[in-house]
Structure formats: C-alpha cells, structure tokens
mmCIF file of C-alpha atoms in Angstrom:
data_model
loop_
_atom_site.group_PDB
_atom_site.id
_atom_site.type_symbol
_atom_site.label_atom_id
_atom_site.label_comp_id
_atom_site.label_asym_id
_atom_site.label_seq_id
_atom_site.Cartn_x
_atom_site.Cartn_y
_atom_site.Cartn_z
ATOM 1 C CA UNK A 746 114.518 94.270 41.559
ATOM 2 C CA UNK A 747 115.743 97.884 42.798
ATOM 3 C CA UNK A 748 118.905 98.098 44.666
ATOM 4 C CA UNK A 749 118.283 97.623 48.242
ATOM 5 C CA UNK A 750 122.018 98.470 49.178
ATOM 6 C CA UNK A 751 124.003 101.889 47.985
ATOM 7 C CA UNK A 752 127.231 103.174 49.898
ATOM 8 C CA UNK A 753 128.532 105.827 47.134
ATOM 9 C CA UNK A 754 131.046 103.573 45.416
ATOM 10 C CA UNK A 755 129.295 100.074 45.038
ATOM 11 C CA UNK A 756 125.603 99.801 44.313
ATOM 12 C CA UNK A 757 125.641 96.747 46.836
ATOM 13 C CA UNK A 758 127.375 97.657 49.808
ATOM 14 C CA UNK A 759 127.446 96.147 53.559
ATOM 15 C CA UNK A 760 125.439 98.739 55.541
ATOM 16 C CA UNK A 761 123.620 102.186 54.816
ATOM 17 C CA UNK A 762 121.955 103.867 57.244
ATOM 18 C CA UNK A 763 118.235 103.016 57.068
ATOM 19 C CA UNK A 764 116.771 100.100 55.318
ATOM 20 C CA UNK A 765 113.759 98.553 54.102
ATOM 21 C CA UNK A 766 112.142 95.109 52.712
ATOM 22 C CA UNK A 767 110.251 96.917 50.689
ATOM 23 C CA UNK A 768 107.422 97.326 52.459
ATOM 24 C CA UNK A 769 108.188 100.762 54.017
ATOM 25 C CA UNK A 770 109.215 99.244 57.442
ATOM 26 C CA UNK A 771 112.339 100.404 58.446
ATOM 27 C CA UNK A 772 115.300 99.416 59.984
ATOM 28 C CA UNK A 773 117.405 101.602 61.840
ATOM 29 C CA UNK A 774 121.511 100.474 61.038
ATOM 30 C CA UNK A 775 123.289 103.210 61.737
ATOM 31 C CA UNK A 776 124.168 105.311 64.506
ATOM 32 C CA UNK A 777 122.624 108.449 64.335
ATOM 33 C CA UNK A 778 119.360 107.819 63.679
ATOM 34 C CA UNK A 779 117.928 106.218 66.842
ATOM 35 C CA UNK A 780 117.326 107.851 70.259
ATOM 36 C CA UNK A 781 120.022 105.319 71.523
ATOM 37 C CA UNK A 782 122.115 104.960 73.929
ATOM 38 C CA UNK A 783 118.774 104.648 76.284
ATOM 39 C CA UNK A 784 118.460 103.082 79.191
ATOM 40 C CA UNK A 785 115.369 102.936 82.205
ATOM 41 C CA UNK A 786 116.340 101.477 85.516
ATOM 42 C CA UNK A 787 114.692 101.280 89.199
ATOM 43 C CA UNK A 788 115.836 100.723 92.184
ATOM 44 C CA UNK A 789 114.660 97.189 93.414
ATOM 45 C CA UNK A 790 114.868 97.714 97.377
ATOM 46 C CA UNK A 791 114.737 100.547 99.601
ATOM 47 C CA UNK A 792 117.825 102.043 101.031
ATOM 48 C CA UNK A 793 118.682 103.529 103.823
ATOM 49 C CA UNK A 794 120.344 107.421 103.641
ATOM 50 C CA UNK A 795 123.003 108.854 105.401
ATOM 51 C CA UNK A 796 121.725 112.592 107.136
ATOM 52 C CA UNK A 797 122.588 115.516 105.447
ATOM 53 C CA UNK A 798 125.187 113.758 103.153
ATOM 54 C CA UNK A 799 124.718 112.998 99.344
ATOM 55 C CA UNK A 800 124.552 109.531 98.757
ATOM 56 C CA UNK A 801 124.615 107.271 95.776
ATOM 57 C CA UNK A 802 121.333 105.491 94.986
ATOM 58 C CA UNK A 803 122.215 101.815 94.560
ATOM 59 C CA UNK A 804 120.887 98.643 93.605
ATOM 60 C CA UNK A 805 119.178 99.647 90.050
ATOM 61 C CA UNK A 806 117.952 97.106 87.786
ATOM 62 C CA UNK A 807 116.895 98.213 84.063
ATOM 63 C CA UNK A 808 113.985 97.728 82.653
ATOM 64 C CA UNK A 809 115.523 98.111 79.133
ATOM 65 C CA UNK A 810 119.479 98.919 78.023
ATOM 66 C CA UNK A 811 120.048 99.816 74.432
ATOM 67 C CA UNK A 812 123.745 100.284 73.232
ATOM 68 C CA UNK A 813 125.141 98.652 77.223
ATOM 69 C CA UNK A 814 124.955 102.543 78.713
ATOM 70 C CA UNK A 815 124.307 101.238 81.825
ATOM 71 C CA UNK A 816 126.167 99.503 84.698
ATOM 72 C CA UNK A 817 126.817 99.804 88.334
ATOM 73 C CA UNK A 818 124.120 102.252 88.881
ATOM 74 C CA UNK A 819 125.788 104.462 86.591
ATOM 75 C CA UNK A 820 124.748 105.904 83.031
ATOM 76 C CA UNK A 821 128.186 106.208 80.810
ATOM 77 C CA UNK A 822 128.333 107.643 77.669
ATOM 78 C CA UNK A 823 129.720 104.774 75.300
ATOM 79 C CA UNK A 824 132.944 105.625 72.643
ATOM 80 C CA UNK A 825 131.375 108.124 69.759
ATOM 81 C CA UNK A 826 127.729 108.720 71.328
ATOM 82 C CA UNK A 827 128.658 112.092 72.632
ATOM 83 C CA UNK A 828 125.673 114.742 72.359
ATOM 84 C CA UNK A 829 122.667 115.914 73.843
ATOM 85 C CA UNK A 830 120.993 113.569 75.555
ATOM 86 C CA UNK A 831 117.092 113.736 77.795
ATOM 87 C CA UNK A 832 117.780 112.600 81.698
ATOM 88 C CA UNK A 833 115.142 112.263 84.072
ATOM 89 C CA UNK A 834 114.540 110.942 87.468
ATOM 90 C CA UNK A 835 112.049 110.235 89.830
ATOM 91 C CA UNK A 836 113.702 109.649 93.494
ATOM 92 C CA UNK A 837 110.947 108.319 96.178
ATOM 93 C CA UNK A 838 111.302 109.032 99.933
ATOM 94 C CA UNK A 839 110.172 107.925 103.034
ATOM 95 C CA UNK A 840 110.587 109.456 106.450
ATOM 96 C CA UNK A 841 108.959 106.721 108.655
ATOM 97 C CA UNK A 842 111.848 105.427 110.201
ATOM 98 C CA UNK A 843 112.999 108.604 111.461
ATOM 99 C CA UNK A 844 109.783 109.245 113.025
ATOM 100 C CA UNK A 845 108.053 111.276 109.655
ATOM 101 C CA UNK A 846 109.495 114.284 110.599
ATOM 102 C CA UNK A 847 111.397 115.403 107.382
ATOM 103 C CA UNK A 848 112.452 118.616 106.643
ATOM 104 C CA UNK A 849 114.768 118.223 103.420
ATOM 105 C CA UNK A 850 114.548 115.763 100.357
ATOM 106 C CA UNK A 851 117.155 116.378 97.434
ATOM 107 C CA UNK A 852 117.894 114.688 94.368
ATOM 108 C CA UNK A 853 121.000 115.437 92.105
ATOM 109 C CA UNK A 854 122.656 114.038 89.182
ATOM 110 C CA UNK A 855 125.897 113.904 89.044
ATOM 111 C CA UNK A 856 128.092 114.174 85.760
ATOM 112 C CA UNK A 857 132.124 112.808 86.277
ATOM 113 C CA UNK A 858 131.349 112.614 90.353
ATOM 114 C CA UNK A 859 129.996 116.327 91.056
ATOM 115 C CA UNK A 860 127.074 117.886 91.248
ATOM 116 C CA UNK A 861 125.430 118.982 87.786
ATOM 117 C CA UNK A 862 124.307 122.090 88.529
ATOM 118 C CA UNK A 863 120.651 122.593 87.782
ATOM 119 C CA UNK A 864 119.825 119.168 87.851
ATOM 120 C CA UNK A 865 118.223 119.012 91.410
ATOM 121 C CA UNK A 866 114.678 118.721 92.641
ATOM 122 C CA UNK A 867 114.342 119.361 96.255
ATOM 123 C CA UNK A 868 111.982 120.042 99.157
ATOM 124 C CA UNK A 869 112.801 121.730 102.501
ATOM 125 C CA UNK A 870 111.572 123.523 105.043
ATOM 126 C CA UNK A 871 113.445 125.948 107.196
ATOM 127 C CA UNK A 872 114.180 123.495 109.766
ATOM 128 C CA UNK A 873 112.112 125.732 112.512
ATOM 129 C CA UNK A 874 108.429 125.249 111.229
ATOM 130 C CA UNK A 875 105.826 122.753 112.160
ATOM 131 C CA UNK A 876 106.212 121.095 107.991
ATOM 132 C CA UNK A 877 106.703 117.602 108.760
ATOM 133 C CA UNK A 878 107.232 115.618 105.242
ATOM 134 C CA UNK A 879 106.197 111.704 105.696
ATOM 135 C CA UNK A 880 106.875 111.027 101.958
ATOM 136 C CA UNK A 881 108.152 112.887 99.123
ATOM 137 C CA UNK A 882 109.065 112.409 95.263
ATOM 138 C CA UNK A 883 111.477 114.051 93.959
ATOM 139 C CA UNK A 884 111.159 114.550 89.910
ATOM 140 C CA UNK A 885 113.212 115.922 87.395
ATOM 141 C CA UNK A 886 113.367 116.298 83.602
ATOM 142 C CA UNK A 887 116.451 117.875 81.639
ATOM 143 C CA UNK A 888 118.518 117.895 78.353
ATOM 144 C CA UNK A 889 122.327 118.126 78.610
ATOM 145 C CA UNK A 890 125.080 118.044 76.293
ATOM 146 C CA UNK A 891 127.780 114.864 77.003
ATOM 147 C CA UNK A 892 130.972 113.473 75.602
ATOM 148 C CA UNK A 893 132.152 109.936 75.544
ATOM 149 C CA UNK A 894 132.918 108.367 78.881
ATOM 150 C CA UNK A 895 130.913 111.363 80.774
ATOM 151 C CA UNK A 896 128.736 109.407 83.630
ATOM 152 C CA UNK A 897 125.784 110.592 85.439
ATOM 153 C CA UNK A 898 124.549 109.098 88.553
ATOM 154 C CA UNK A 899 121.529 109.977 91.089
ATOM 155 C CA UNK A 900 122.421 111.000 94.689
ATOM 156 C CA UNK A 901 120.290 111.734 96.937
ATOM 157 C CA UNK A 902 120.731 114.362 100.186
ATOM 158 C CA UNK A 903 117.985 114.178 103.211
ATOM 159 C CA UNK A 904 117.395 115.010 106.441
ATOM 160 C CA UNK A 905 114.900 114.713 109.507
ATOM 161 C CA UNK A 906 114.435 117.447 112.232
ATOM 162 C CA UNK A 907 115.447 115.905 115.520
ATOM 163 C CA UNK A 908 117.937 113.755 114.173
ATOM 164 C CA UNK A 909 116.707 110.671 115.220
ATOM 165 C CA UNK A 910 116.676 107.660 112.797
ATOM 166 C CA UNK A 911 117.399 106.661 109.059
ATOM 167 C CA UNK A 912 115.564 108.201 105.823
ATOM 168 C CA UNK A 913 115.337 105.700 103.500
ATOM 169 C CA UNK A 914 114.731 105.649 99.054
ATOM 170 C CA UNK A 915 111.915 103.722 98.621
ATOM 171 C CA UNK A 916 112.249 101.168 95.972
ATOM 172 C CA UNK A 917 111.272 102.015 92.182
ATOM 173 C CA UNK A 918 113.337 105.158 92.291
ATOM 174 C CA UNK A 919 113.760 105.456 88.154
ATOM 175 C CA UNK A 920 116.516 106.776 86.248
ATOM 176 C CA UNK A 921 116.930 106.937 82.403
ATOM 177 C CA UNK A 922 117.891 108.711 79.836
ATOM 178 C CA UNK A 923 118.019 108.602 76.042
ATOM 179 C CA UNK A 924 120.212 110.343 72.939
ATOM 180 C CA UNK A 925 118.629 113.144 71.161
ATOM 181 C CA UNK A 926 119.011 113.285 67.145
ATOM 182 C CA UNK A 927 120.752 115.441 65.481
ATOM 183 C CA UNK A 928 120.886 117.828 68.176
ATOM 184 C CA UNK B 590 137.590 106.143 47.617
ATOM 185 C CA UNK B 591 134.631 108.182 48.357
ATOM 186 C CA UNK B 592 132.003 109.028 46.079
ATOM 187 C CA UNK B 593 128.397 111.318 46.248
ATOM 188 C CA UNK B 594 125.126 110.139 45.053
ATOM 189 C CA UNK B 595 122.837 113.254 44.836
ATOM 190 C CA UNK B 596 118.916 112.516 45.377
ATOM 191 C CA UNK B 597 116.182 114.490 46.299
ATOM 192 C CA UNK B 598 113.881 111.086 47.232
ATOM 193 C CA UNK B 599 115.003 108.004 49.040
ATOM 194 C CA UNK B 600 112.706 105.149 48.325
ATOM 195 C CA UNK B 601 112.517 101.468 48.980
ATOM 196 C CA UNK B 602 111.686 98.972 45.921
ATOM 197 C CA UNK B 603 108.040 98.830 46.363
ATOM 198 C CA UNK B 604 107.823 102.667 46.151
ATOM 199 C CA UNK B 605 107.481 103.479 49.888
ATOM 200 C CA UNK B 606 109.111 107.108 50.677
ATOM 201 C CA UNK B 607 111.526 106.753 53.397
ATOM 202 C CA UNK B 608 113.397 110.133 52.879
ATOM 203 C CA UNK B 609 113.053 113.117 50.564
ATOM 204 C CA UNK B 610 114.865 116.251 50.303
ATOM 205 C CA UNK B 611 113.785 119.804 48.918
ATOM 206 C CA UNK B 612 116.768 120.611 47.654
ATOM 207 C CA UNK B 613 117.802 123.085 49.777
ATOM 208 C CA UNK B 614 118.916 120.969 52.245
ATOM 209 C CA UNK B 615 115.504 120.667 54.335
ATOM 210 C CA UNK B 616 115.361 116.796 54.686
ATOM 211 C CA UNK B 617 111.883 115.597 55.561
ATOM 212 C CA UNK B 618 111.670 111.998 57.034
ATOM 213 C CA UNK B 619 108.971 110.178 55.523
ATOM 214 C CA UNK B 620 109.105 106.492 57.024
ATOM 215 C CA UNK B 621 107.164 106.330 60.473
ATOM 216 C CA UNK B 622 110.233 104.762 61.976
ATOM 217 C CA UNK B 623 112.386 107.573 61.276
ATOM 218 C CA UNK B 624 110.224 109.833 63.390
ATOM 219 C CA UNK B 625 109.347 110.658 67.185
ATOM 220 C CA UNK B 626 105.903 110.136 66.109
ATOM 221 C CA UNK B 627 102.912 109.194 67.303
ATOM 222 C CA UNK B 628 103.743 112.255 69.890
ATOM 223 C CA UNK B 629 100.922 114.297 71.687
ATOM 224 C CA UNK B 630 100.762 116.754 74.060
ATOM 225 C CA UNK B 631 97.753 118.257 75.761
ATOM 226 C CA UNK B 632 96.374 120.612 78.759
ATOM 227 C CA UNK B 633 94.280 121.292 81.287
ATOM 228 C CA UNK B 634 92.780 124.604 80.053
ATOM 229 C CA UNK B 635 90.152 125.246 82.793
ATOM 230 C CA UNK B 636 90.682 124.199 86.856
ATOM 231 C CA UNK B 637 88.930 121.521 87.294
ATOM 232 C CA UNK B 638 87.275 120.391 90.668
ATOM 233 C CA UNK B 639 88.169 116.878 91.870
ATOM 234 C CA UNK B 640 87.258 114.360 94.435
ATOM 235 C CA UNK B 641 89.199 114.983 97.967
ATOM 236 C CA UNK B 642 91.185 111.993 99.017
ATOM 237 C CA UNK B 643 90.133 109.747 96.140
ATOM 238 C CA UNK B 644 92.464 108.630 93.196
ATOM 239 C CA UNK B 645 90.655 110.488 90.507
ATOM 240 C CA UNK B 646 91.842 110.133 85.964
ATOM 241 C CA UNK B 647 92.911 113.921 85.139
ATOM 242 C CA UNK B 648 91.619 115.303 82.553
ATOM 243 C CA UNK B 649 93.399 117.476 79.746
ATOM 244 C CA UNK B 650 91.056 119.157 77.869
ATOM 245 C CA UNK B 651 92.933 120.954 75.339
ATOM 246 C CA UNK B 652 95.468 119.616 72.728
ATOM 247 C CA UNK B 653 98.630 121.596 71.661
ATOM 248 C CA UNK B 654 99.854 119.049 69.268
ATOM 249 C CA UNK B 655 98.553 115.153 68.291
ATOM 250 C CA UNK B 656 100.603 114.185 65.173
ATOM 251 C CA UNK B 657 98.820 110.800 64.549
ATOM 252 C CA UNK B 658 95.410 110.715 66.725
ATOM 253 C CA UNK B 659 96.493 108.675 69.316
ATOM 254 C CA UNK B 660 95.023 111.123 72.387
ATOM 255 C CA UNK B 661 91.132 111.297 72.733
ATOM 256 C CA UNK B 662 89.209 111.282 75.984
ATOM 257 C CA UNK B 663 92.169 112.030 78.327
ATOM 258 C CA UNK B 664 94.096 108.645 77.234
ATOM 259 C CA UNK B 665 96.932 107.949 74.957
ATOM 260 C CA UNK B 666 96.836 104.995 72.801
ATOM 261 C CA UNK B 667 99.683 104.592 70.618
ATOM 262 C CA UNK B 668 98.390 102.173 67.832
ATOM 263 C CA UNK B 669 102.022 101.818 67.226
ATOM 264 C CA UNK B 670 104.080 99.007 69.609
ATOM 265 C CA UNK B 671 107.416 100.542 70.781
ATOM 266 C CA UNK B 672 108.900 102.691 73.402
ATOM 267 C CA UNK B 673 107.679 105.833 75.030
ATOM 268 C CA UNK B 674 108.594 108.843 76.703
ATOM 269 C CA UNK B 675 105.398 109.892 78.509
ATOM 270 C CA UNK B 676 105.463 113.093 80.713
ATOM 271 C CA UNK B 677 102.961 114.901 83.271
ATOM 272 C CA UNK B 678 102.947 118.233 84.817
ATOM 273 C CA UNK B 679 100.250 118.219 87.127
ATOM 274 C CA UNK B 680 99.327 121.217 89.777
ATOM 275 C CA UNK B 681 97.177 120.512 92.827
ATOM 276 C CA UNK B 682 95.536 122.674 95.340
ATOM 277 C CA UNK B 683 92.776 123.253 97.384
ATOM 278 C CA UNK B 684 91.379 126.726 96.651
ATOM 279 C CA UNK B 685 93.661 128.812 98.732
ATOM 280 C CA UNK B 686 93.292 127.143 101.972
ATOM 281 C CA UNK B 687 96.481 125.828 102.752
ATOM 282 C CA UNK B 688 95.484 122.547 104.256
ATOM 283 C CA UNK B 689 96.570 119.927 101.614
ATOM 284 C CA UNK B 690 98.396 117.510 103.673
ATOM 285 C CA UNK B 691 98.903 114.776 100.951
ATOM 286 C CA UNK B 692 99.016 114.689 96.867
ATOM 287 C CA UNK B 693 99.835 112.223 94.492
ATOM 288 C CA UNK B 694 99.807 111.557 90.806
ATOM 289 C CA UNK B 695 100.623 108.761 88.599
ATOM 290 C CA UNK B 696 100.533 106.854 84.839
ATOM 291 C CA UNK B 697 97.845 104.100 84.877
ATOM 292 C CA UNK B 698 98.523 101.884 82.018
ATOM 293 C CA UNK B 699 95.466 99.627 80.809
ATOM 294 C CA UNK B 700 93.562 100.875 83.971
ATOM 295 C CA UNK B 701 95.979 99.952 86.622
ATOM 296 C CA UNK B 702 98.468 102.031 88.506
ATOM 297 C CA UNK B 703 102.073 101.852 86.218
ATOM 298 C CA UNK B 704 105.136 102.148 88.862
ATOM 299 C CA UNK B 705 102.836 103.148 91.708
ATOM 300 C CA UNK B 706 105.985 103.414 93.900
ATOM 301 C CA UNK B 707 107.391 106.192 91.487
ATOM 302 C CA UNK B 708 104.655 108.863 91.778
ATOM 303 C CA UNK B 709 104.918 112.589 92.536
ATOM 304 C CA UNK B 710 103.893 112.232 95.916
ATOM 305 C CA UNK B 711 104.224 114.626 98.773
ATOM 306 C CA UNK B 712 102.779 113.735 102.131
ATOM 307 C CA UNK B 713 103.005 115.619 105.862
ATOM 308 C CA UNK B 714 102.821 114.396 109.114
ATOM 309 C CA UNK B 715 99.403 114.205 110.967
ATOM 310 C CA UNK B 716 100.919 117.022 112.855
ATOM 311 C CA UNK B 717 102.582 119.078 110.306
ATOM 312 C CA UNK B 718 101.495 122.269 108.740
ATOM 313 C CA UNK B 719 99.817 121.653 105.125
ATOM 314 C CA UNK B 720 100.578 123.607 101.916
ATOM 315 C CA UNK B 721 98.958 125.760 99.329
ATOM 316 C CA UNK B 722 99.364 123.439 96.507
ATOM 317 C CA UNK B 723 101.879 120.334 94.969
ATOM 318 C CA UNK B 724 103.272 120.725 91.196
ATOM 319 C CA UNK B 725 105.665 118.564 90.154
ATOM 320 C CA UNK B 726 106.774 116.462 86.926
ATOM 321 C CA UNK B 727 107.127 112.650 85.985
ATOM 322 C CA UNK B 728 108.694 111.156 83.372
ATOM 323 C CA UNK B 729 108.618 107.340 82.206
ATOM 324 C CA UNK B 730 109.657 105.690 79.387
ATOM 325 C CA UNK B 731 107.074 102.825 79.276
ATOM 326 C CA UNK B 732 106.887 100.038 76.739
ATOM 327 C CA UNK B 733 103.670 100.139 75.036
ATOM 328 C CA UNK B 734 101.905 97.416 72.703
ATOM 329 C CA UNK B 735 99.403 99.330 70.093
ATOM 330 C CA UNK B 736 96.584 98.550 71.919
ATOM 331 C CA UNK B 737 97.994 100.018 75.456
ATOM 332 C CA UNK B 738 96.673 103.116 76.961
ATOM 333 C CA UNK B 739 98.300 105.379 79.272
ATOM 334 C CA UNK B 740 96.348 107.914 81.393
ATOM 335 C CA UNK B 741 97.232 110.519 84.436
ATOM 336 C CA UNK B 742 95.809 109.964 88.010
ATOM 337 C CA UNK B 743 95.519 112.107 90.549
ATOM 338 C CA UNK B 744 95.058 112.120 94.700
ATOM 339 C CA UNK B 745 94.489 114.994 96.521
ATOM 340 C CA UNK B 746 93.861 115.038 100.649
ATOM 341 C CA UNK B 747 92.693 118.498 102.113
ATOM 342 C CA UNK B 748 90.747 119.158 105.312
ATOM 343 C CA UNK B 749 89.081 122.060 103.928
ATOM 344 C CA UNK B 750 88.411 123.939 100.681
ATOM 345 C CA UNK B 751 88.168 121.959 97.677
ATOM 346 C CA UNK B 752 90.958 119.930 96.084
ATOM 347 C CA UNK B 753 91.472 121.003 92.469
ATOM 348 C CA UNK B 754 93.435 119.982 89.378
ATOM 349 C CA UNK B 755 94.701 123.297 88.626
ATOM 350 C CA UNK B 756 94.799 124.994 84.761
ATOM 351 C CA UNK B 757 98.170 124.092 82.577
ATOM 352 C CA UNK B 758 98.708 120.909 84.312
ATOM 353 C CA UNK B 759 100.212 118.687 80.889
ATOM 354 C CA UNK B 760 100.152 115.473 80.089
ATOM 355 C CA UNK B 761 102.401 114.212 76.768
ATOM 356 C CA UNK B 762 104.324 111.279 75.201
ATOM 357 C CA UNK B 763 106.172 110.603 72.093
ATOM 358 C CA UNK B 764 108.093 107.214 70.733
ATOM 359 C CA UNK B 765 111.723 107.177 70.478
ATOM 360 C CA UNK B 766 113.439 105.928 67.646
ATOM 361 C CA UNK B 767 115.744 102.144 67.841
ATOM 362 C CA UNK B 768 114.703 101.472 71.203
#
C-alpha cells in the first residue's frame, strides 16, 4: 500500500494538508485550502429603524457557520484567518409604517465599529421630489483584506419624508461572507 | 527538525492526481475538491423584451466561462452537492419612459422562489414619480444537492413603454471549497 501520510520527517505523520482514500475524493485538513471561515445568516423578524441614524441589524440566525465566525450578529475574524475575504449583503426595506413615503435607504458594513468606506448601497432622493420608495433592497458585493479579531457588521440608515412613523428591515436581510485562497 | 520532500505530482494510492507542479513553481490543482469549480458565468447579450408586471425566468444568452457544463438553458445545475456562491446583475427598464414604478428579481431554486424576502426589489408609492430603470446585484450562498437548479427571475411594473431585461445583465455561481 502507498503512503497515505507524509509530513517531511516521518513517512506517517498526523495531518498533511489534503488527503485521500484513494479514490481521488478529497479531504480538506488544513487551513488554507478551504474558503473557510464562511458564514450565511438572515435576519428572522423585521425590525424597526431609528430615522436618519445607523442602526445595527439584529436578530440573525445562520443558515450555515464554518470555523464559529459568527455570533451576536457580528462576523469576527477567528485567531490566524486573517486575509481577503468576499462580503455581501442584501438589506430589505419597508416603508409602510411610515406611510410609504421613503426617501433614503442605506446599508453599510462596518469593520471594528465604523463605517467601511465603499461598502454601502443606498437609495435617496433629494428629499423635495414626488419619489416615494414603498420597498427597497439594498445589495452589495465586495472583497476586503482583514486581520484576526477585525468584525464587520450591517447597519442600516433610513428615512421617510414627513417624518411620521417607523421604517422597518424586513426579515431575511442576509449577510455572509467567506475566505478567499491564497489571496 | 524540518525536512523538504521535492515532487512535481501529488497522488493518492490508487493513482488519482490531486496536485502537480511544473516545476517552476506553477502548481495546478487537480482533485475537484481543491477547486472553485463547477463555476459559470453568463450574459444577457441582446435586450430582451419581457412580460410587464409578471414574474418572468431571465434569460442569459451568452456564456463567458462554464468550467464543467453545469449552465444550459438559462439554469445552473451543479451535478456536484456542496455550497454555492451564486450572483446576478440584472438591469431593468422600460424603453426610456420613465414610468417603472416597481422591479424585482430573484434565485428560484427547483422552480420555486429561494429567499423571496431577499430580492432586489425597488417599489414607489402609487403617487410617486417612477424611474428610468432598476440595476442592482444579489448574492447567495445556497446549498445545492447535484440535482438542484438555480435560475434568475425577474418582475417588472411600468405603465407605459415596454419593460425590458436590459443587455449585460449576469448571472454566475461557483462552489467554495470546505464549506
């Protein structure tokens, strides 16, 4: 039988990085070599937003967690998975409740508690037109670079014209994001 | 003590190639669960006319990459069980008029709206102004069996001129690796 494990100094060692039965399925053992740390969460009930103030979207619950990256609504980069890593949202919006007369929709990432600048998708209007937005999704897709510990959460900022109720996040706002390789 | 082992091939014992190496130090991974792959990527090369106010499949006539097959007839099919980033681009409008009031898009796994609640959606009050045209971008990581498709939807409300899907919408997906 050919060696199955090799680490440089034994011919049967505890762990290389990729391995196989033999039958050219692989295992992934190693860090490295896996889009991990990944994570995909959504929101699970519609909250109510605060006008004109950036607020934290809350009550996520993941649809899948690899490597524990996620917790408390928060994605945190776990000891030695620093690098580059995909992040995308998708941040649903209602304006019924103030009377579906929106005029601003925003969705940021944060990184560390402040603003990560670029990583916004937004609608407005110039507050003075007849644009009245009932509902609104706001997407984004990026790569960014990270370090251990870094976080990134999703705010959101809204706001109605006349001022006069609550903009809510509709449930199944997603969040996720996943490590690059060797980037 | 640390040692080298020099190899230009990395196979398992029944011959399988997982790694090999030209020995220049261009490593090309062999084993499919090494790679991104299957991963596709196509486009809408000519505007296409759609239904008005009717969810309607997009089509993406035009591929720019399909490493393994898995995209024919505007639908993905993996034939591989895993995870998978899937991404649209999609650009509607209504010829110029500036009356779309409401647009939507959306994955549809096996048929059926996937995460209805997370689509690109913009939407205007009865008595708001409407706009030229909606382009936005979704991305989902769904879990996938082999046998799972994945297509794009579209909605597009205008009270006149025709509701298109407009040229270089996109519509790709690729498996990551471990997850």
């Amino acid at each position: 039988m050919a060696l199955s494990k090799v680490d440089g100094t034994n011919f049967i060692a505890p762990t290389i990085p990729v391995a196989s039965g033999g039958t050219g399925a692989i295992t992934l053992a190693a860090a490295g070599l896996a889009n991990t740390p990944a994570f995909h969460a959504r929101t699970s009930t519609d909250q109510n937003l605060t006008r004109s103030t950036a607020v934290l979207i809350v009550n996520f619950v993941e649809d899948f967690d690899v490597g524990s990256c996620f917790a408390s609504n928060r994605f945190t980069v776990p000891s030695g998975e620093g690098g580059k890593y995909g992040v995308y949202f998708s941040l649903s919006c209602n304006t019924g409740a103030a009377g579906g007369d929106g005029e601003l929709i925003k969705g940021d990432i944060y990184k560390n508690g402040a603003y990560l600048t670029g990583f916004r998708s937004i609608l407005e209007d110039n507050g003075s037109s007849n644009m009245y937005i009932s509902n609104y999704t706001a997407t984004l897709t990026g790569v960014t670079t990270l370090s251990a510990a870094d976080y990134l959460e999703l705010y959101a900022t809204t706001a109605d014209q006349d001022a006069s109720g609550t903009v809510q996040s509709n449930s199944h706002t997603i969040f996720g994001a996943y490590k690059l390789i060797g980037a | 003590m640390g040692s080298i082992i020099k190899v230009n091939e990395y196979k398992d014992f029944n011959n399988n190639a997982i790694l090999t190496s030209d020995g220049a130090g261009v490593v090309t991974p062999n084993a499919s669960g090494i790679k991104n792959t299957p991963a596709f990527e196509a486009y809408l090369g000519t505007t296409a006319g759609i239904t008005d106010a009717t969810w309607v499949k997009a089509t993406f006539d035009t591929e720019r990459f399909d490493t393994d097959g898995t995209f024919a007839s505007d639908k993905f099919t993996p034939a591989v069980a895993g995870k998978y980033v899937c991404y649209t681009g999609c650009r509607l409008g209504n010829d110029g008029a500036n009356t779309l009031t409401h647009a939507m898009y959306a994955f549809y796994k096996n048929g059926a709206a996937y995460l209805i609640s997370t689509t690109p959606t913009v939407l205007f009050n009865s008595g708001s102004y409407g706009i030229n045209n909606f382009g936005a971008m979704l991305t989902q990581t769904i879990d996938l069996d082999a046998d799972d498709y994945i297509e794009v939807y579209v909605y597009c409300d205008t009270s006149t001129g025709s509701p298109d899907l407009i040229h270089g919408s996109f519509f790709g997906a690729y498996k990551i690796i471990g997850a």
